[in-house]
Coordinates of C-alpha atoms in Angstrom, one line a residue:
Chain A
X1 CA 110.4 122.0 -132.2
X2 CA 111.8 124.9 -130.2
X3 CA 115.6 124.7 -130.0
X4 CA 116.9 124.1 -126.5
X5 CA 119.1 126.7 -125.0
X6 CA 122.6 125.3 -124.9
X7 CA 123.0 126.7 -121.4
X8 CA 119.9 124.8 -120.2
X9 CA 121.7 121.7 -118.9
X10 CA 118.5 120.3 -117.3
X11 CA 116.5 120.8 -120.5
X12 CA 119.2 119.2 -122.6
X13 CA 119.4 116.2 -120.2
X14 CA 115.6 115.7 -120.3
X15 CA 115.6 116.0 -124.1
X16 CA 118.5 113.6 -124.7
X17 CA 117.3 110.9 -122.3
X18 CA 113.8 111.0 -123.5
X19 CA 115.0 110.8 -127.1
X20 CA 117.2 107.9 -126.3
X21 CA 114.7 105.9 -124.3
X22 CA 112.1 106.5 -127.0
X23 CA 114.2 104.2 -129.1
X24 CA 114.2 101.4 -126.4
X25 CA 111.5 98.8 -126.8
X26 CA 111.2 95.4 -125.1
X27 CA 112.3 92.4 -127.1
X28 CA 109.5 90.9 -129.1
X29 CA 109.6 87.8 -127.0
X30 CA 110.1 89.6 -123.7
X31 CA 106.9 88.3 -122.1
X32 CA 107.6 84.7 -123.1
X33 CA 111.2 85.0 -121.8
X34 CA 109.9 86.4 -118.5
X35 CA 107.3 83.5 -118.1
X36 CA 110.1 81.0 -118.8
X37 CA 112.3 82.6 -116.2
X38 CA 109.6 82.8 -113.6
X39 CA 108.7 79.1 -114.2
X40 CA 112.4 78.1 -114.0
X41 CA 112.7 79.8 -110.6
X42 CA 109.6 78.1 -109.3
X43 CA 111.0 74.7 -110.2
X44 CA 114.2 75.5 -108.3
X45 CA 112.4 76.8 -105.3
X46 CA 112.7 74.6 -102.2
X47 CA 110.2 74.4 -99.5
X48 CA 111.9 75.8 -96.5
X49 CA 112.0 79.0 -94.5
X50 CA 114.9 81.3 -94.8
X51 CA 115.4 84.0 -92.3
X52 CA 117.8 86.5 -93.7
X53 CA 119.8 89.3 -92.4
X54 CA 122.0 91.5 -94.6
X55 CA 124.9 93.7 -93.8
X56 CA 125.8 96.5 -96.0
X57 CA 129.0 98.3 -95.3
X58 CA 129.1 101.9 -96.2
X59 CA 132.1 103.8 -96.8
X60 CA 134.2 103.8 -100.0
X61 CA 131.6 101.7 -101.7
X62 CA 132.7 98.8 -99.6
X63 CA 129.6 96.7 -99.3
X64 CA 129.2 93.2 -98.0
X65 CA 126.0 91.3 -97.9
X66 CA 126.0 88.4 -95.4
X67 CA 123.0 86.2 -94.8
X68 CA 122.4 84.0 -91.9
X69 CA 119.5 81.6 -91.8
X70 CA 117.2 81.0 -89.0
X71 CA 115.6 77.7 -90.0
X72 CA 111.9 77.0 -89.7
X73 CA 109.2 74.8 -91.1
X74 CA 106.3 76.7 -92.4
X75 CA 107.2 76.1 -96.0
X76 CA 107.5 79.8 -97.1
X77 CA 110.5 81.3 -98.7
X78 CA 111.3 84.6 -97.1
X79 CA 112.8 86.8 -99.7
X80 CA 114.4 90.1 -98.8
X81 CA 112.8 93.2 -100.2
X82 CA 114.7 96.0 -101.8
X83 CA 113.8 99.5 -100.5
X84 CA 110.3 100.4 -101.5
X85 CA 109.3 103.9 -102.0
X86 CA 105.7 105.0 -102.0
X87 CA 103.6 102.3 -100.5
X88 CA 102.0 103.6 -97.3
X89 CA 102.9 100.5 -95.3
X90 CA 106.4 99.9 -96.6
X91 CA 109.6 100.4 -94.8
X92 CA 112.9 101.3 -96.4
X93 CA 116.1 103.0 -95.2
X94 CA 114.7 106.2 -96.5
X95 CA 111.2 105.8 -95.0
X96 CA 111.4 104.2 -91.6
X97 CA 108.3 103.1 -89.8
X98 CA 107.8 104.5 -86.3
X99 CA 108.1 101.0 -84.9
X100 CA 111.4 100.1 -86.4
X101 CA 113.2 103.3 -86.6
X102 CA 116.7 102.7 -88.1
X103 CA 118.0 105.9 -86.5
X104 CA 120.4 108.5 -87.9
X105 CA 123.5 107.6 -89.7
X106 CA 126.5 108.1 -87.4
X107 CA 129.5 110.1 -88.3
X108 CA 132.4 107.8 -88.1
X109 CA 135.7 109.1 -86.7
X110 CA 138.8 108.8 -88.7
X111 CA 139.8 105.2 -88.8
X112 CA 136.3 103.8 -88.4
X113 CA 133.5 103.1 -90.8
X114 CA 129.7 103.4 -90.7
X115 CA 128.0 100.2 -91.7
X116 CA 124.4 99.1 -91.8
X117 CA 123.2 95.9 -90.2
X118 CA 119.9 94.6 -91.3
X119 CA 117.6 93.0 -88.8
X120 CA 114.0 91.7 -89.0
X121 CA 111.3 94.2 -88.2
X122 CA 108.1 92.2 -87.9
X123 CA 105.9 95.2 -87.5
X124 CA 107.5 97.3 -90.3
X125 CA 104.6 96.5 -92.6
X126 CA 105.9 95.3 -96.0
X127 CA 105.7 91.6 -95.1
X128 CA 105.9 89.6 -91.9
X129 CA 109.7 89.5 -92.0
X130 CA 111.0 92.6 -93.7
X131 CA 114.6 93.7 -93.1
X132 CA 115.4 97.2 -91.8
X133 CA 118.9 98.5 -91.4
X134 CA 120.4 100.0 -88.3
X135 CA 123.7 101.7 -88.1
X136 CA 126.9 100.6 -86.5
X137 CA 130.4 102.1 -86.5
X138 CA 133.1 99.5 -86.9
X139 CA 136.8 100.1 -86.4
X140 CA 139.0 100.3 -89.5
X141 CA 138.5 101.5 -93.0
X142 CA 140.1 98.6 -95.0
X143 CA 137.9 96.0 -96.5
X144 CA 139.0 93.3 -94.1
X145 CA 138.1 95.3 -91.1
X146 CA 134.8 96.4 -92.5
X147 CA 133.8 92.9 -93.4
X148 CA 134.7 91.6 -90.0
X149 CA 133.2 94.4 -88.2
X150 CA 129.9 94.3 -90.2
X151 CA 129.6 90.6 -89.8
X152 CA 130.4 90.8 -86.1
X153 CA 127.8 93.4 -85.6
X154 CA 125.3 91.2 -87.3
X155 CA 126.2 88.3 -85.1
X156 CA 125.9 90.5 -82.0
X157 CA 122.3 91.1 -82.8
X158 CA 120.1 94.1 -82.1
X159 CA 120.6 96.2 -79.0
X160 CA 118.1 96.1 -76.2
X161 CA 116.8 99.4 -77.3
X162 CA 116.4 98.1 -80.9
X163 CA 114.7 95.0 -79.6
X164 CA 112.2 97.3 -77.8
X165 CA 111.6 99.0 -81.1
X166 CA 110.7 95.7 -82.7
X167 CA 114.0 94.6 -84.2
X168 CA 114.9 90.9 -84.2
X169 CA 117.6 88.7 -85.6
X170 CA 117.6 85.5 -87.6
X171 CA 120.5 84.4 -85.5
X172 CA 119.4 82.5 -82.3
X173 CA 119.8 84.8 -79.3
X174 CA 121.9 82.2 -77.4
X175 CA 124.8 82.7 -79.8
X176 CA 124.7 86.4 -80.1
X177 CA 128.1 87.8 -79.4
X178 CA 129.9 84.8 -80.8
X179 CA 133.3 85.8 -82.0
X180 CA 134.0 86.4 -85.7
X181 CA 137.4 86.7 -87.2
X182 CA 138.0 87.7 -90.8
X183 CA 141.1 87.8 -93.0
X184 CA 141.2 89.0 -96.6
X185 CA 144.0 87.7 -98.7
X186 CA 144.3 87.6 -102.5
X187 CA 140.7 88.3 -103.0
X188 CA 139.5 85.6 -100.6
X189 CA 137.8 86.5 -97.3
X190 CA 138.1 83.9 -94.6
X191 CA 135.8 83.9 -91.6
X192 CA 136.5 81.9 -88.5
X193 CA 133.6 81.8 -86.1
X194 CA 133.0 80.3 -82.7
X195 CA 131.7 76.8 -82.5
X196 CA 128.4 78.1 -81.2
X197 CA 127.7 79.5 -84.6
X198 CA 128.0 76.1 -86.2
X199 CA 124.4 75.5 -85.2
X200 CA 123.1 78.2 -87.4
X201 CA 121.3 76.9 -90.3
X202 CA 122.8 77.8 -92.7
X203 CA 126.3 79.2 -93.0
X204 CA 126.7 78.4 -96.6
X205 CA 124.4 81.2 -97.6
X206 CA 126.7 83.7 -96.0
X207 CA 129.5 82.2 -98.0
X208 CA 127.5 82.5 -101.1
X209 CA 126.4 86.0 -100.5
X210 CA 129.8 87.3 -99.7
X211 CA 131.1 86.1 -103.0
X212 CA 129.1 88.8 -104.6
X213 CA 130.9 91.5 -102.9
X214 CA 132.9 93.1 -105.6
X215 CA 136.2 92.9 -103.9
X216 CA 135.9 89.3 -102.9
X217 CA 136.5 86.4 -105.2
X218 CA 135.9 83.7 -102.7
X219 CA 134.8 83.1 -99.2
X220 CA 135.9 80.5 -96.8
X221 CA 134.1 79.7 -93.5
X222 CA 135.8 78.0 -90.7
X223 CA 134.4 77.1 -87.3
X224 CA 137.0 77.1 -84.5
X225 CA 139.6 76.9 -87.2
X226 CA 138.1 73.9 -89.0
X227 CA 136.8 74.8 -92.5
X228 CA 133.1 74.3 -92.6
X229 CA 132.6 74.9 -96.3
X230 CA 134.7 73.9 -99.2
X231 CA 135.5 76.4 -101.9
X232 CA 132.4 75.6 -103.9
X233 CA 130.3 76.5 -100.9
X234 CA 129.3 72.9 -100.0
X235 CA 129.2 71.8 -96.4
X236 CA 132.1 69.9 -95.0
X237 CA 132.1 67.2 -92.3
X238 CA 129.8 67.5 -89.3
X239 CA 128.6 71.0 -89.9
X240 CA 125.0 71.8 -90.6
X241 CA 125.3 74.1 -93.6
X242 CA 123.3 72.6 -96.4
X243 CA 122.8 74.8 -99.4
X244 CA 119.3 76.2 -99.7
X245 CA 117.6 77.6 -102.7
X246 CA 118.9 81.1 -103.2
X247 CA 118.2 83.0 -106.4
X248 CA 121.2 84.5 -108.0
X249 CA 122.0 88.0 -106.8
X250 CA 119.2 87.9 -104.3
X251 CA 121.4 89.5 -101.7
X252 CA 122.5 92.3 -104.1
X253 CA 119.0 93.6 -104.4
X254 CA 119.4 94.8 -100.8
X255 CA 122.5 96.9 -101.4
X256 CA 120.6 100.0 -102.2
X257 CA 121.2 101.2 -98.6
X258 CA 124.8 102.1 -99.0
X259 CA 125.8 104.9 -96.7
X260 CA 126.0 108.4 -97.7
X261 CA 129.2 109.3 -96.0
X262 CA 130.8 109.4 -99.4
X263 CA 129.2 112.9 -99.6
X264 CA 132.2 114.2 -97.7
X265 CA 135.4 113.7 -99.5
X266 CA 137.3 113.6 -96.2
X267 CA 135.8 110.2 -95.6
X268 CA 137.9 108.9 -98.6
X269 CA 141.2 110.3 -97.4
X270 CA 144.1 107.9 -97.5
X271 CA 146.1 108.4 -94.3
X272 CA 149.4 106.9 -93.5
X273 CA 151.9 107.0 -90.7
X274 CA 153.6 110.3 -90.5
X275 CA 157.3 110.3 -91.2
X276 CA 159.6 112.4 -89.2
X277 CA 159.6 113.9 -85.7
X278 CA 156.4 113.7 -83.8
X279 CA 155.1 117.3 -83.1
X280 CA 154.4 118.5 -79.6
X281 CA 151.3 117.1 -77.9
X282 CA 149.2 120.2 -78.5
X283 CA 150.0 120.3 -82.2
X284 CA 149.4 116.5 -82.5
X285 CA 146.1 116.9 -80.8
X286 CA 144.9 119.6 -83.1
X287 CA 146.1 117.6 -86.1
X288 CA 143.9 114.7 -85.1
X289 CA 141.0 116.9 -84.3
X290 CA 141.2 118.6 -87.7
X291 CA 141.5 115.1 -89.4
X292 CA 138.5 113.9 -87.5
X293 CA 136.4 116.9 -88.5
X294 CA 137.6 116.8 -92.1
X295 CA 136.6 113.1 -92.4
X296 CA 132.9 114.0 -91.9
X297 CA 132.9 117.6 -93.1
X298 CA 132.1 118.8 -89.6
X299 CA 132.2 122.5 -90.3
X300 CA 131.5 123.7 -86.8
X301 CA 134.3 121.6 -85.4
X302 CA 136.6 122.9 -88.0
X303 CA 135.6 126.5 -87.2
X304 CA 136.2 125.9 -83.5
X305 CA 139.8 124.8 -84.2
X306 CA 140.7 127.9 -86.2
X307 CA 142.8 130.7 -84.8
X308 CA 141.6 134.2 -85.1
X309 CA 144.1 135.0 -87.8
X310 CA 143.4 131.8 -89.7
X311 CA 144.5 131.9 -93.3
X312 CA 142.9 129.9 -96.1
X313 CA 144.1 131.5 -99.4
X314 CA 145.0 129.0 -102.1
X315 CA 146.9 131.3 -104.4
X316 CA 143.9 133.4 -105.2
X317 CA 141.4 135.4 -103.2
X318 CA 138.6 133.2 -101.9
X319 CA 135.0 134.4 -101.6
X320 CA 134.0 136.7 -98.9
X321 CA 132.1 134.2 -96.8
X322 CA 135.2 132.8 -95.2
X323 CA 136.9 129.5 -95.1
X324 CA 134.0 127.3 -94.2
X325 CA 131.8 128.7 -96.9
X326 CA 134.6 128.4 -99.4
X327 CA 135.2 124.7 -98.5
X328 CA 131.5 124.0 -98.5
X329 CA 131.3 125.4 -102.0
X330 CA 134.3 123.4 -103.1
X331 CA 132.9 120.1 -101.7
X332 CA 129.5 120.8 -103.4
X333 CA 131.3 121.4 -106.7
X334 CA 133.0 118.1 -106.4
X335 CA 136.4 119.4 -105.4
X336 CA 137.6 117.1 -102.6
X337 CA 139.0 119.8 -100.4
X338 CA 138.4 117.9 -97.2
X339 CA 140.2 114.9 -98.5
X340 CA 143.1 117.1 -99.4
X341 CA 143.0 118.6 -95.9
X342 CA 143.0 115.2 -94.2
X343 CA 145.8 113.9 -96.4
X344 CA 147.9 117.0 -95.9
X345 CA 147.7 116.4 -92.2
X346 CA 149.4 113.0 -92.5
X347 CA 152.4 114.4 -94.3
X348 CA 155.7 115.6 -93.1
X349 CA 156.1 118.1 -90.3
X350 CA 158.6 120.9 -90.3
X351 CA 159.0 123.5 -87.6
X352 CA 159.9 127.2 -87.9
X353 CA 159.6 129.8 -85.1
X354 CA 157.0 127.9 -83.2
X355 CA 154.9 127.1 -86.2
X356 CA 154.5 123.5 -87.3
X357 CA 153.8 123.0 -91.0
X358 CA 152.4 119.8 -92.4
X359 CA 152.7 119.1 -96.1
X360 CA 155.0 117.7 -98.7
X361 CA 158.4 119.4 -98.5
X362 CA 159.1 118.6 -102.1
X363 CA 156.2 120.8 -103.1
X364 CA 156.8 124.0 -101.2
X365 CA 153.8 125.7 -102.9
X366 CA 151.5 122.8 -102.4
X367 CA 148.9 122.4 -99.8
X368 CA 150.1 123.1 -96.2
X369 CA 148.5 123.1 -92.8
X370 CA 150.1 125.2 -90.2
X371 CA 149.5 124.7 -86.5
X372 CA 151.0 126.9 -83.8
X373 CA 152.9 125.3 -81.0
X374 CA 150.1 126.0 -78.6
X375 CA 147.7 124.0 -80.8
X376 CA 146.0 126.8 -82.6
X377 CA 145.3 126.1 -86.2
X378 CA 146.5 129.0 -88.3
X379 CA 146.4 128.0 -91.9
X380 CA 145.4 125.7 -94.6
X381 CA 146.9 127.2 -97.7
X382 CA 148.4 126.5 -101.1
X383 CA 150.5 128.7 -103.4
X384 CA 152.7 131.5 -102.2
Chain B
X1 CA 107.4 107.9 -116.8
X2 CA 107.6 105.6 -113.9
X3 CA 106.5 108.1 -111.4
X4 CA 103.3 108.8 -113.1
X5 CA 102.2 105.2 -113.4
X6 CA 103.1 104.3 -109.8
X7 CA 99.9 105.5 -108.4
X8 CA 97.6 104.9 -111.4
X9 CA 94.5 102.7 -111.5
X10 CA 96.0 99.5 -113.1
X11 CA 97.4 98.5 -109.7
X12 CA 94.0 98.3 -108.1
X13 CA 93.8 94.8 -109.6
X14 CA 97.1 93.7 -108.1
X15 CA 95.3 92.1 -105.2
X16 CA 94.8 89.2 -107.6
X17 CA 97.0 86.1 -107.8
X18 CA 100.6 86.6 -108.6
X19 CA 100.3 85.4 -112.2
X20 CA 97.7 88.0 -112.9
X21 CA 99.7 90.6 -111.1
X22 CA 102.8 89.7 -113.1
X23 CA 100.9 90.3 -116.3
X24 CA 99.4 93.5 -115.1
X25 CA 102.7 94.9 -114.1
X26 CA 104.4 93.7 -117.2
X27 CA 101.8 95.6 -119.3
X28 CA 102.0 98.7 -117.2
X29 CA 105.6 99.0 -116.2
X30 CA 107.9 96.8 -118.1
X31 CA 108.7 99.2 -120.9
X32 CA 109.4 102.1 -118.6
X33 CA 111.6 100.0 -116.4
X34 CA 113.5 98.8 -119.4
X35 CA 114.1 102.3 -120.5
X36 CA 115.2 103.3 -117.0
X37 CA 117.6 100.3 -117.0
X38 CA 118.9 101.3 -120.4
X39 CA 120.1 104.6 -118.9
X40 CA 121.9 102.8 -116.2
X41 CA 123.7 100.0 -117.9
X42 CA 125.7 99.8 -121.1
X43 CA 123.9 97.5 -123.4
X44 CA 120.3 96.6 -124.2
X45 CA 120.7 92.9 -123.5
X46 CA 121.9 93.7 -120.0
X47 CA 119.1 96.2 -119.5
X48 CA 116.5 93.6 -120.5
X49 CA 118.2 91.0 -118.2
X50 CA 118.0 93.4 -115.3
X51 CA 114.3 94.1 -115.7
X52 CA 113.5 90.4 -116.2
X53 CA 115.3 89.6 -113.0
X54 CA 113.5 92.2 -111.1
X55 CA 110.1 90.9 -112.3
X56 CA 111.1 87.3 -111.5
X57 CA 112.1 88.3 -108.0
X58 CA 108.9 90.2 -107.4
X59 CA 106.9 87.1 -108.6
X60 CA 108.6 84.8 -106.2
X61 CA 108.1 87.2 -103.2
X62 CA 104.6 88.2 -104.3
X63 CA 102.8 86.3 -101.6
X64 CA 104.7 88.1 -98.9
X65 CA 104.0 91.6 -100.3
X66 CA 101.3 93.0 -98.1
X67 CA 100.7 96.1 -100.1
X68 CA 100.5 95.3 -103.9
X69 CA 100.4 99.0 -104.6
X70 CA 104.1 99.1 -103.5
X71 CA 105.0 96.7 -106.3
X72 CA 106.0 99.4 -108.9
X73 CA 108.3 101.1 -106.4
X74 CA 109.7 97.7 -105.4
X75 CA 110.5 97.0 -109.1
X76 CA 112.1 100.3 -109.6
X77 CA 114.4 99.8 -106.6
X78 CA 115.2 96.3 -107.8
X79 CA 116.1 97.6 -111.2
X80 CA 118.4 100.2 -109.7
X81 CA 120.1 97.7 -107.4
X82 CA 120.4 95.0 -110.0
X83 CA 121.8 97.4 -112.6
X84 CA 124.4 98.5 -110.1
X85 CA 125.2 95.0 -109.1
X86 CA 125.7 93.9 -112.7
X87 CA 127.8 96.9 -113.5
X88 CA 129.9 96.2 -110.5
X89 CA 130.5 92.7 -111.6
X90 CA 131.4 93.9 -115.1
X91 CA 133.6 96.6 -113.5
X92 CA 132.2 99.1 -115.9
X93 CA 131.2 101.9 -113.5
X94 CA 132.6 104.7 -115.5
X95 CA 132.7 103.2 -119.0
X96 CA 129.1 103.1 -120.0
X97 CA 128.3 103.9 -123.6
X98 CA 124.8 104.4 -124.6
X99 CA 124.1 102.2 -127.6
X100 CA 121.2 103.4 -129.7
X101 CA 118.5 100.7 -130.2
X102 CA 118.6 99.0 -133.6
X103 CA 115.9 101.2 -135.2
X104 CA 117.7 104.3 -134.1
X105 CA 120.2 103.7 -136.9
X106 CA 117.4 104.5 -139.4
X107 CA 117.3 108.1 -140.7
X108 CA 114.5 108.8 -138.2
X109 CA 116.4 107.3 -135.4
X110 CA 119.5 109.2 -136.3
X111 CA 117.5 112.4 -136.2
X112 CA 116.3 111.8 -132.6
X113 CA 119.8 111.0 -131.5
X114 CA 121.5 114.0 -132.8
X115 CA 125.1 114.9 -132.1
X116 CA 124.0 117.2 -129.3
X117 CA 121.9 114.5 -127.7
X118 CA 124.7 112.0 -128.0
X119 CA 127.1 114.4 -126.3
X120 CA 124.7 114.8 -123.4
X121 CA 124.3 111.1 -123.1
X122 CA 128.0 110.6 -123.2
X123 CA 128.5 113.2 -120.5
X124 CA 125.8 111.5 -118.4
X125 CA 127.5 108.1 -118.9
X126 CA 130.8 109.5 -117.7
X127 CA 129.4 110.7 -114.4
X128 CA 130.0 108.8 -111.2
X129 CA 127.4 106.1 -110.7
X130 CA 125.5 107.7 -107.9
X131 CA 125.3 111.1 -109.7
X132 CA 124.1 109.4 -112.8
X133 CA 121.4 107.5 -110.9
X134 CA 120.1 110.6 -109.2
X135 CA 120.0 112.6 -112.5
X136 CA 118.2 109.8 -114.3
X137 CA 115.7 109.5 -111.6
X138 CA 115.2 113.2 -111.3
X139 CA 115.2 114.3 -114.9
X140 CA 114.0 111.2 -116.7
X141 CA 111.8 109.5 -114.1
X142 CA 110.6 112.8 -112.7
X143 CA 110.8 111.6 -109.2
X144 CA 110.9 113.9 -106.2
X145 CA 114.0 114.1 -104.0
X146 CA 112.2 112.1 -101.3
X147 CA 111.2 109.4 -103.8
X148 CA 114.8 109.2 -105.1
X149 CA 116.1 109.0 -101.6
X150 CA 113.8 106.1 -100.9
X151 CA 114.6 104.3 -104.1
X152 CA 118.3 104.6 -103.6
X153 CA 118.3 104.1 -99.9
X154 CA 120.1 107.4 -99.2
X155 CA 119.1 110.6 -97.4
X156 CA 117.3 113.4 -99.2
X157 CA 120.3 115.6 -98.5
X158 CA 122.5 113.1 -100.3
X159 CA 120.2 113.2 -103.3
X160 CA 120.4 117.0 -103.3
X161 CA 124.2 116.9 -103.2
X162 CA 124.5 114.3 -105.9
X163 CA 122.0 116.1 -108.1
X164 CA 123.9 119.4 -107.7
X165 CA 127.3 117.9 -108.3
X166 CA 126.0 115.9 -111.2
X167 CA 124.5 118.8 -113.0
X168 CA 127.6 120.9 -112.4
X169 CA 129.8 118.1 -113.8
X170 CA 127.4 117.6 -116.7
X171 CA 127.5 121.4 -117.5
X172 CA 131.3 121.4 -117.3
X173 CA 131.6 118.4 -119.6
X174 CA 129.2 119.9 -122.2
X175 CA 131.0 123.2 -122.1
X176 CA 134.3 121.4 -122.7
X177 CA 132.9 119.8 -125.8
X178 CA 131.9 123.1 -127.3

């Protein structure tokens, strides 16, 4: 066997993974176990139609799957389908059909989050009720806001343009837009929805699905302030929320469509209220513009904000391609330079001779952003 | 490899009933999917559970699958998502250890899992989840960027970025071990 060049990382990876997986064989009774599992599922299956819609929130790995049921009587179980790849008639987030085009992922501004809302697309091709995601931007970056915004977007239904493209919702159109409030406390998310939504068959599935979101230990649903589900997910009182058959983790098979905005480290920036004197309006405006652009790695927007004498040295001489190229390389190499930039912008402001410096004053050689009093961005530097 | 079987002849028979299709897919894809799962989760039992669950779900939705030829890709996506979900529940994103299969402890098994290979696997296991998934699909499953993007539900550009970052991180980790 020819030795692999130690510098050939790809070759070493192929060799190691192949060698490892060559040792992996199915259990001797794998087929029997699978048959048993399949038969058990068939026994549990109930004869009812479930229309499902799933919401996947996108940034910071915050994902919530919420399922609403449409009801029906044709006796088939509608099971959501994870993204399929190479079937000519399939639809997935990565391979949209012409009919149900999910559109481009939006670039959320600082303080908002891109989420995906899944609606039916009858003509997408995989089955007669496949789910296809569309994008929404919801206010907030904290889990509670994301959950509430994503669920509200689901309840609001597809836009008129999306309806023209073939999208439909499992939620009856007459209750689209019903209000959803969410609170997240001690690992429990509580939803309070308008009474109109009480007619949706079946809220308990939403409750069940949301429990699988990693950050949530329990879900409580209330309708106009009255709890509709007890902590076990069972229906309470007058509400129509009987528990249907739902295979474990069914919803989680749909979470492959998490957003890709994690690609820009700026999206993960943790921002906080600035302490100290508020800078002049021109400086404040530039600060927010830089933060917006850093959150989505909008290189052209960053370039447009730079002064002619912009400085970007970090204690050593950067490459010759300039600041943008340098930052692009840093991001590609996994260095979260845009996150650093965004977080630096939310630190203290000091002023000297018409130049406002943002950064941690206890680290004079740390990262600093300098904005001139006329709003021109003159530096993002570290070191001396 | 999964990619090579996804378009092969055995699937021509998948237009049959779901029990026959289940057996056909089990024979053709189960082992490859188990091996894929074993690179994504931290123990063999869990990997087997992931693959069994994926097949079970496919079985129960079979009647609604208009294009049986898409079944292998469906299974692959289900394995990826289920592996991710189970890891999330176990909160073990970054603490995966590759445990050699039982017979790998034999002299022959030890030979195939040399120290160098174990170092590579350890470095792979330490990568962020998405980077690990992309590298496994790219260099073990031999999928194209477009196929990986579809399987993971991300853009092709994102696949490229994760692959690039993952390889760099892997290279750095292996250099650190020298």
